[in-house]
Amino acid sequence: KSLNEIQSDLDKLSKNLGAELEFYQSNTEGSIVDFIQSNSSKAHGLIINPGALTHYGLSLADALMDLQIPIVEVHLSNIFTREPFRHHSYVSPVAKGVICGFGSNSYVLALNAIKKLISKEGDF
């Protein structure tokens, strides 16, 4: 699925969950860090697919460490079935959970998880 299709699916799900989403995508680490820092005070949770920044994004990891909201790390593919260097994540230690390997459905799973974390439902 395209990013626009994933966003459309999540918009529909968020309405059913009573959640409001804001999407942001950039290929520049500094832009992502700036967005997180500028918007974290109004956010209740964060779903992030850090892409290659998973393995190299130290400033992203630092920005995430400062957040006081639940973070769910998402990957479309199972990073553990890929090259060994992809098995390490700088994001995972600050995330409440990691969802990978379910394609675009990884985002659906992450949104449901964030909603439960925010509302204190469930046992995680």
PDB file of C-alpha atoms in Angstrom:
ATOM      1  CA  LYS A   1       0.000   0.000   0.000  1.00  0.00           C
ATOM      2  CA  SER A   2       1.040   3.571  -0.562  1.00  0.00           C
ATOM      3  CA  LEU A   3       1.623   5.972   2.317  1.00  0.00           C
ATOM      4  CA  ASN A   4      -1.583   7.795   1.352  1.00  0.00           C
ATOM      5  CA  GLU A   5      -3.551   4.531   1.510  1.00  0.00           C
ATOM      6  CA  ILE A   6      -2.077   3.690   4.915  1.00  0.00           C
ATOM      7  CA  GLN A   7      -2.976   7.172   6.164  1.00  0.00           C
ATOM      8  CA  SER A   8      -6.519   6.795   4.840  1.00  0.00           C
ATOM      9  CA  ASP A   9      -6.914   3.438   6.613  1.00  0.00           C
ATOM     10  CA  LEU A  10      -5.606   4.920   9.864  1.00  0.00           C
ATOM     11  CA  ASP A  11      -7.850   7.975   9.581  1.00  0.00           C
ATOM     12  CA  LYS A  12     -10.888   5.679   9.325  1.00  0.00           C
ATOM     13  CA  LEU A  13      -9.741   3.550  12.262  1.00  0.00           C
ATOM     14  CA  SER A  14      -8.928   6.602  14.375  1.00  0.00           C
ATOM     15  CA  LYS A  15     -12.481   7.901  13.971  1.00  0.00           C
ATOM     16  CA  ASN A  16     -13.805   4.540  15.235  1.00  0.00           C
ATOM     17  CA  LEU A  17     -11.393   4.714  18.178  1.00  0.00           C
ATOM     18  CA  GLY A  18     -12.171   8.333  18.984  1.00  0.00           C
ATOM     19  CA  ALA A  19      -8.591   9.361  18.302  1.00  0.00           C
ATOM     20  CA  GLU A  20      -7.132  12.250  16.353  1.00  0.00           C
ATOM     21  CA  LEU A  21      -4.027  11.648  14.263  1.00  0.00           C
ATOM     22  CA  GLU A  22      -1.350  13.848  12.792  1.00  0.00           C
ATOM     23  CA  PHE A  23       0.902  12.363  10.132  1.00  0.00           C
ATOM     24  CA  TYR A  24       4.430  13.430   9.315  1.00  0.00           C
ATOM     25  CA  GLN A  25       6.976  11.939   6.934  1.00  0.00           C
ATOM     26  CA  SER A  26      10.465  13.121   6.111  1.00  0.00           C
ATOM     27  CA  ASN A  27      13.705  11.639   4.893  1.00  0.00           C
ATOM     28  CA  THR A  28      15.672  14.131   6.988  1.00  0.00           C
ATOM     29  CA  GLU A  29      16.448  13.207  10.596  1.00  0.00           C
ATOM     30  CA  GLY A  30      16.632  16.812  11.760  1.00  0.00           C
ATOM     31  CA  SER A  31      13.183  17.537  10.348  1.00  0.00           C
ATOM     32  CA  ILE A  32      11.733  14.561  12.192  1.00  0.00           C
ATOM     33  CA  VAL A  33      13.394  15.614  15.448  1.00  0.00           C
ATOM     34  CA  ASP A  34      12.100  19.173  14.991  1.00  0.00           C
ATOM     35  CA  PHE A  35       8.570  17.883  14.345  1.00  0.00           C
ATOM     36  CA  ILE A  36       8.624  15.648  17.423  1.00  0.00           C
ATOM     37  CA  GLN A  37       9.952  18.407  19.655  1.00  0.00           C
ATOM     38  CA  SER A  38       7.475  20.968  18.300  1.00  0.00           C
ATOM     39  CA  ASN A  39       4.436  18.706  18.675  1.00  0.00           C
ATOM     40  CA  SER A  40       5.137  16.478  21.670  1.00  0.00           C
ATOM     41  CA  SER A  41       3.351  18.713  24.169  1.00  0.00           C
ATOM     42  CA  LYS A  42       0.004  18.146  22.459  1.00  0.00           C
ATOM     43  CA  ALA A  43       0.491  14.429  21.724  1.00  0.00           C
ATOM     44  CA  HIS A  44      -0.711  11.539  23.866  1.00  0.00           C
ATOM     45  CA  GLY A  45       1.224   8.859  21.981  1.00  0.00           C
ATOM     46  CA  LEU A  46       3.605   8.361  19.078  1.00  0.00           C
ATOM     47  CA  ILE A  47       3.742   5.721  16.368  1.00  0.00           C
ATOM     48  CA  ILE A  48       7.020   5.897  14.500  1.00  0.00           C
ATOM     49  CA  ASN A  49       8.541   4.007  11.601  1.00  0.00           C
ATOM     50  CA  PRO A  50      12.109   5.258  11.772  1.00  0.00           C
ATOM     51  CA  GLY A  51      13.242   3.417   8.629  1.00  0.00           C
ATOM     52  CA  ALA A  52      17.033   3.452   8.353  1.00  0.00           C
ATOM     53  CA  LEU A  53      17.147   5.860  11.309  1.00  0.00           C
ATOM     54  CA  THR A  54      16.296   2.791  13.384  1.00  0.00           C
ATOM     55  CA  HIS A  55      19.923   1.769  13.079  1.00  0.00           C
ATOM     56  CA  TYR A  56      21.660   5.143  12.769  1.00  0.00           C
ATOM     57  CA  GLY A  57      19.412   7.841  14.247  1.00  0.00           C
ATOM     58  CA  LEU A  58      21.107   8.879  17.470  1.00  0.00           C
ATOM     59  CA  SER A  59      19.546  12.351  17.540  1.00  0.00           C
ATOM     60  CA  LEU A  60      16.145  10.772  16.876  1.00  0.00           C
ATOM     61  CA  ALA A  61      16.679   8.381  19.786  1.00  0.00           C
ATOM     62  CA  ASP A  62      17.675  11.314  22.011  1.00  0.00           C
ATOM     63  CA  ALA A  63      14.518  13.227  21.050  1.00  0.00           C
ATOM     64  CA  LEU A  64      12.358  10.192  21.773  1.00  0.00           C
ATOM     65  CA  MET A  65      13.999   9.682  25.175  1.00  0.00           C
ATOM     66  CA  ASP A  66      12.682  13.074  26.248  1.00  0.00           C
ATOM     67  CA  LEU A  67       9.050  12.156  25.548  1.00  0.00           C
ATOM     68  CA  GLN A  68       6.713  11.315  28.401  1.00  0.00           C
ATOM     69  CA  ILE A  69       4.183   9.543  26.142  1.00  0.00           C
ATOM     70  CA  PRO A  70       3.968   5.946  24.922  1.00  0.00           C
ATOM     71  CA  ILE A  71       5.917   5.239  21.743  1.00  0.00           C
ATOM     72  CA  VAL A  72       5.319   2.295  19.417  1.00  0.00           C
ATOM     73  CA  GLU A  73       8.015   1.512  16.856  1.00  0.00           C
ATOM     74  CA  VAL A  74       6.691   0.141  13.558  1.00  0.00           C
ATOM     75  CA  HIS A  75       8.319  -1.598  10.606  1.00  0.00           C
ATOM     76  CA  LEU A  76       6.536  -3.015   7.579  1.00  0.00           C
ATOM     77  CA  SER A  77       9.028  -5.871   7.263  1.00  0.00           C
ATOM     78  CA  ASN A  78      10.382  -8.121   9.984  1.00  0.00           C
ATOM     79  CA  ILE A  79      13.725  -6.460  10.638  1.00  0.00           C
ATOM     80  CA  PHE A  80      15.006  -9.667  12.248  1.00  0.00           C
ATOM     81  CA  THR A  81      14.740 -11.606   8.979  1.00  0.00           C
ATOM     82  CA  ARG A  82      16.822  -9.015   7.179  1.00  0.00           C
ATOM     83  CA  GLU A  83      20.533  -8.185   7.208  1.00  0.00           C
ATOM     84  CA  PRO A  84      22.210  -8.458  10.636  1.00  0.00           C
ATOM     85  CA  PHE A  85      22.884  -4.710  10.891  1.00  0.00           C
ATOM     86  CA  ARG A  86      19.105  -4.143  10.784  1.00  0.00           C
ATOM     87  CA  HIS A  87      18.587  -6.179  13.965  1.00  0.00           C
ATOM     88  CA  HIS A  88      19.770  -3.310  16.181  1.00  0.00           C
ATOM     89  CA  SER A  89      17.449  -0.396  16.929  1.00  0.00           C
ATOM     90  CA  TYR A  90      18.238   2.831  18.748  1.00  0.00           C
ATOM     91  CA  VAL A  91      14.474   3.413  19.004  1.00  0.00           C
ATOM     92  CA  SER A  92      13.406   0.139  20.639  1.00  0.00           C
ATOM     93  CA  PRO A  93      14.875   0.899  24.086  1.00  0.00           C
ATOM     94  CA  VAL A  94      12.635   3.964  24.427  1.00  0.00           C
ATOM     95  CA  ALA A  95       9.545   2.408  22.831  1.00  0.00           C
ATOM     96  CA  LYS A  96       6.786   0.725  24.800  1.00  0.00           C
ATOM     97  CA  GLY A  97       6.629  -1.890  22.043  1.00  0.00           C
ATOM     98  CA  VAL A  98       7.776  -2.831  18.556  1.00  0.00           C
ATOM     99  CA  ILE A  99       5.529  -4.122  15.786  1.00  0.00           C
ATOM    100  CA  CYS A 100       7.210  -5.456  12.670  1.00  0.00           C
ATOM    101  CA  GLY A 101       6.591  -7.811   9.805  1.00  0.00           C
ATOM    102  CA  PHE A 102       2.873  -7.309   9.203  1.00  0.00           C
ATOM    103  CA  GLY A 103       3.128  -4.933   6.263  1.00  0.00           C
ATOM    104  CA  SER A 104       0.749  -1.996   6.348  1.00  0.00           C
ATOM    105  CA  ASN A 105      -1.271  -3.777   9.032  1.00  0.00           C
ATOM    106  CA  SER A 106       1.641  -3.039  11.393  1.00  0.00           C
ATOM    107  CA  TYR A 107       0.279   0.510  11.623  1.00  0.00           C
ATOM    108  CA  VAL A 108      -3.237  -0.729  12.418  1.00  0.00           C
ATOM    109  CA  LEU A 109      -1.844  -2.894  15.199  1.00  0.00           C
ATOM    110  CA  ALA A 110       0.213   0.048  16.479  1.00  0.00           C
ATOM    111  CA  LEU A 111      -2.758   2.419  16.530  1.00  0.00           C
ATOM    112  CA  ASN A 112      -4.837  -0.084  18.489  1.00  0.00           C
ATOM    113  CA  ALA A 113      -1.936  -0.590  20.910  1.00  0.00           C
ATOM    114  CA  ILE A 114      -1.394   3.158  21.409  1.00  0.00           C
ATOM    115  CA  LYS A 115      -5.102   3.668  22.059  1.00  0.00           C
ATOM    116  CA  LYS A 116      -5.033   0.967  24.741  1.00  0.00           C
ATOM    117  CA  LEU A 117      -1.849   2.375  26.287  1.00  0.00           C
ATOM    118  CA  ILE A 118      -3.298   5.865  26.458  1.00  0.00           C
ATOM    119  CA  SER A 119      -6.609   4.738  27.910  1.00  0.00           C
ATOM    120  CA  LYS A 120      -4.925   2.226  30.251  1.00  0.00           C
ATOM    121  CA  GLU A 121      -6.970  -0.630  28.797  1.00  0.00           C
ATOM    122  CA  GLY A 122      -5.542  -4.086  28.390  1.00  0.00           C
ATOM    123  CA  ASP A 123      -2.693  -5.698  30.243  1.00  0.00           C
ATOM    124  CA  PHE A 124       0.263  -4.104  28.548  1.00  0.00           C
TER     125      PHE A 124
END
